[in-house]
Amino acid sequence: MVLYWKKRLEDAISIRKKSHPDDKIKIEWRAFQLNPDLAPEGEDRILHMTRKFGSMDRVKMMVQRVADIANSEDLPFLLEQEGHQPNTFLLHALIRKAKEYGKDSILSEIFFRKFFAEGKNLSDTNIILESLREAGIQEDDFYSIKENTILLQEVREEEQKGRELGVSGVPFFVFNEKYAVSGAQESNLFLQVFDRLESEIS
């Protein structure tokens, strides 16, 4: 586990299941690129972050805030921002393919860990293949997915749907295609959403 916002959602689900063991709650990952115009090969991370947020001082302040929250949740987070910023389109496509095997959450978590906790370059084919092996997914999927025009189009359409919903940042949660929650919220807010959905059903 690397992402504190994911941990907070999972904590909320765990609490909810204790009092409502028959509830069926499923997490489904959806594609959304924060930087869709990034070159396919990505770019230097410091250059990218400085251009996006204005100055390295501001970047350091933002990263420190995230690191402090992650540390408070006992989660690993790499404070150093040197490295590579990948174009994530192919990663999203691989996660969508992994869903066919029921391994989308596993692969997502591996990608996040390698990037945020280990500082790995997710534009590097070897790192991507390493991630697939770790998730128990065949390496052939990496090579075949680039020719899978149907799946690639599905990813593009999913990203476009996110933009049409007004998504401009992550994390962004959609519950039952009805309620949206933006940002890294506390577990209590997710519990309130579950209660609201239950009241509407009953």
Coordinates of C-alpha atoms in Angstrom, one line a residue:
M1 CA 0.0 0.0 0.0
V2 CA 1.4 3.4 -1.0
L3 CA -1.4 5.8 -1.6
Y4 CA -3.0 7.3 1.6
W5 CA -6.2 8.2 -0.2
K6 CA -6.6 4.6 -1.3
K7 CA -5.9 3.4 2.3
R8 CA -8.6 5.8 3.6
L9 CA -11.1 4.4 1.2
E10 CA -10.2 0.8 2.0
D11 CA -10.4 1.7 5.8
A12 CA -13.9 3.0 5.2
I13 CA -14.9 -0.1 3.3
S14 CA -13.6 -2.3 6.1
I15 CA -15.5 -0.3 8.8
R16 CA -18.6 -0.5 6.7
K17 CA -18.4 -4.2 6.2
K18 CA -18.2 -4.8 9.9
S19 CA -21.6 -3.3 10.5
H20 CA -23.0 -4.3 7.0
P21 CA -21.4 -7.6 6.2
D22 CA -23.8 -8.2 3.3
D23 CA -22.9 -5.0 1.5
K24 CA -21.2 -5.6 -1.9
I25 CA -18.6 -2.9 -2.5
K26 CA -16.3 -3.2 -5.5
I27 CA -13.4 -0.8 -6.5
E28 CA -13.1 -0.3 -10.2
W29 CA -10.2 1.7 -11.6
R30 CA -10.9 4.2 -14.4
A31 CA -8.4 5.8 -16.7
F32 CA -7.6 9.5 -16.4
Q33 CA -4.4 11.2 -17.4
L34 CA -3.3 14.3 -15.5
N35 CA -0.8 15.1 -18.3
P36 CA -2.3 13.8 -21.6
D37 CA -0.1 16.1 -23.7
L38 CA 3.1 14.7 -22.3
A39 CA 5.4 13.2 -24.9
P40 CA 5.0 9.4 -25.2
E41 CA 8.5 8.9 -23.8
G42 CA 7.8 11.2 -20.8
E43 CA 10.3 13.8 -19.5
D44 CA 12.5 14.8 -16.6
R45 CA 10.4 15.0 -13.5
I46 CA 11.9 18.1 -12.0
L47 CA 11.5 19.9 -15.3
H48 CA 7.9 18.7 -15.6
M49 CA 6.9 19.6 -12.0
T50 CA 8.6 23.1 -12.1
R51 CA 6.8 23.9 -15.4
K52 CA 3.5 22.7 -14.1
F53 CA 3.6 24.3 -10.6
G54 CA 5.7 27.4 -11.2
S55 CA 8.8 26.9 -9.0
M56 CA 10.8 24.2 -7.4
D57 CA 10.1 25.8 -4.0
R58 CA 6.4 25.3 -4.5
V59 CA 6.9 21.7 -5.7
K60 CA 9.0 20.9 -2.6
M61 CA 6.3 22.3 -0.4
M62 CA 3.5 20.3 -2.0
V63 CA 5.5 17.1 -2.0
Q64 CA 6.5 17.6 1.6
R65 CA 2.8 17.9 2.5
V66 CA 1.9 14.7 0.8
A67 CA 4.9 13.0 2.4
D68 CA 3.8 14.1 5.8
I69 CA 0.4 12.7 5.3
A70 CA 1.8 9.4 4.0
N71 CA 4.1 9.1 7.0
S72 CA 1.2 9.7 9.3
E73 CA -0.5 6.8 7.7
D74 CA 2.7 4.7 8.0
L75 CA 2.9 4.5 4.2
P76 CA 6.2 4.8 2.1
F77 CA 6.7 7.9 0.0
L78 CA 9.8 9.1 -1.8
L79 CA 10.4 12.7 -0.9
E80 CA 13.1 13.1 -3.6
Q81 CA 11.6 14.3 -6.9
E82 CA 14.5 13.6 -9.2
G83 CA 13.6 11.0 -11.8
H84 CA 11.3 10.6 -14.8
Q85 CA 7.7 11.7 -15.4
P86 CA 6.0 9.1 -17.6
N87 CA 3.2 9.5 -20.0
T88 CA 0.7 7.2 -18.3
F89 CA -1.6 6.2 -21.3
L90 CA 0.0 2.8 -21.8
L91 CA 0.0 2.1 -18.1
H92 CA -3.8 2.9 -18.0
A93 CA -4.2 0.5 -21.0
L94 CA -2.3 -2.2 -19.1
I95 CA -4.4 -1.7 -16.0
R96 CA -7.6 -2.0 -18.1
K97 CA -6.2 -5.3 -19.6
A98 CA -5.4 -6.5 -16.1
K99 CA -9.0 -6.1 -15.2
E100 CA -9.8 -9.1 -17.5
Y101 CA -7.7 -11.2 -15.1
G102 CA -9.1 -9.5 -11.9
K103 CA -5.7 -8.0 -11.3
D104 CA -6.3 -4.3 -12.1
S105 CA -6.0 -3.2 -8.4
I106 CA -2.9 -5.3 -8.0
L107 CA -1.2 -3.8 -11.0
S108 CA -2.2 -0.3 -10.1
E109 CA -0.8 -0.7 -6.7
I110 CA 2.5 -2.0 -8.1
F111 CA 2.8 0.9 -10.5
F112 CA 2.1 3.4 -7.8
R113 CA 4.6 1.8 -5.5
K114 CA 7.4 1.8 -8.1
F115 CA 6.8 5.4 -8.9
F116 CA 6.0 7.1 -5.5
A117 CA 8.0 4.8 -3.2
E118 CA 10.8 3.5 -5.3
G119 CA 11.3 6.3 -7.8
K120 CA 11.3 3.9 -10.8
N121 CA 11.0 5.1 -14.4
L122 CA 7.6 3.8 -15.6
S123 CA 8.5 4.8 -19.2
D124 CA 11.2 2.1 -19.1
T125 CA 10.0 -1.1 -20.8
N126 CA 12.0 -3.3 -18.3
I127 CA 10.3 -1.7 -15.3
I128 CA 6.9 -2.2 -16.9
L129 CA 7.6 -5.8 -17.7
E130 CA 8.9 -6.3 -14.1
S131 CA 5.6 -4.9 -12.8
L132 CA 3.6 -7.2 -15.0
R133 CA 5.6 -10.2 -13.8
E134 CA 5.1 -9.1 -10.2
A135 CA 1.3 -8.9 -10.8
G136 CA 1.3 -12.4 -12.4
I137 CA 0.5 -11.0 -15.9
Q138 CA 2.0 -12.3 -19.1
E139 CA 4.7 -10.1 -20.7
D140 CA 3.0 -10.7 -24.0
D141 CA 0.2 -8.4 -23.0
F142 CA 2.7 -5.5 -23.0
Y143 CA 3.6 -6.1 -26.7
S144 CA 0.1 -7.0 -27.9
I145 CA -1.8 -4.1 -26.2
K146 CA -0.2 -1.6 -28.5
E147 CA -2.0 -3.2 -31.4
N148 CA -5.3 -3.6 -29.5
T149 CA -7.1 -0.7 -31.1
I150 CA -10.4 -1.5 -29.4
L151 CA -9.0 -1.5 -25.9
L152 CA -6.9 1.7 -26.6
Q153 CA -10.0 3.4 -27.8
E154 CA -11.9 2.4 -24.7
V155 CA -9.2 4.0 -22.6
R156 CA -9.4 7.2 -24.6
E157 CA -13.2 7.2 -24.3
E158 CA -13.0 6.6 -20.5
E159 CA -10.6 9.6 -20.1
Q160 CA -12.9 11.8 -22.2
K161 CA -15.8 10.8 -20.0
G162 CA -13.8 11.9 -17.0
R163 CA -13.1 15.3 -18.5
E164 CA -16.8 15.6 -19.4
L165 CA -17.6 15.0 -15.7
G166 CA -15.3 17.9 -14.8
V167 CA -12.5 15.8 -13.4
S168 CA -9.3 17.9 -13.3
G169 CA -7.3 16.1 -10.6
V170 CA -6.9 12.9 -8.8
P171 CA -8.0 11.1 -6.7
F172 CA -11.6 11.4 -7.9
F173 CA -14.2 8.9 -6.8
V174 CA -17.5 8.1 -8.3
F175 CA -20.0 6.0 -6.3
N176 CA -22.8 4.1 -8.1
E177 CA -22.4 6.5 -11.1
K178 CA -24.2 9.0 -8.9
Y179 CA -22.1 10.7 -6.3
A180 CA -18.6 12.1 -6.8
V181 CA -15.9 12.8 -4.2
S182 CA -12.8 14.8 -5.2
G183 CA -9.5 14.8 -3.4
A184 CA -7.9 12.8 -0.6
Q185 CA -10.8 12.8 1.9
E186 CA -11.0 11.2 5.3
S187 CA -12.5 7.8 5.7
N188 CA -15.5 9.3 7.5
L189 CA -16.7 11.1 4.3
F190 CA -16.7 7.8 2.4
L191 CA -18.8 6.3 5.2
Q192 CA -21.3 9.1 4.8
V193 CA -21.6 8.4 1.1
F194 CA -22.2 4.7 1.9
D195 CA -25.0 5.7 4.4
R196 CA -26.5 8.0 1.8
L197 CA -26.6 5.3 -0.8
E198 CA -28.2 2.9 1.7
S199 CA -30.9 5.3 2.6
E200 CA -31.8 5.8 -1.0
I201 CA -32.0 2.1 -1.7
S202 CA -34.2 1.5 1.4

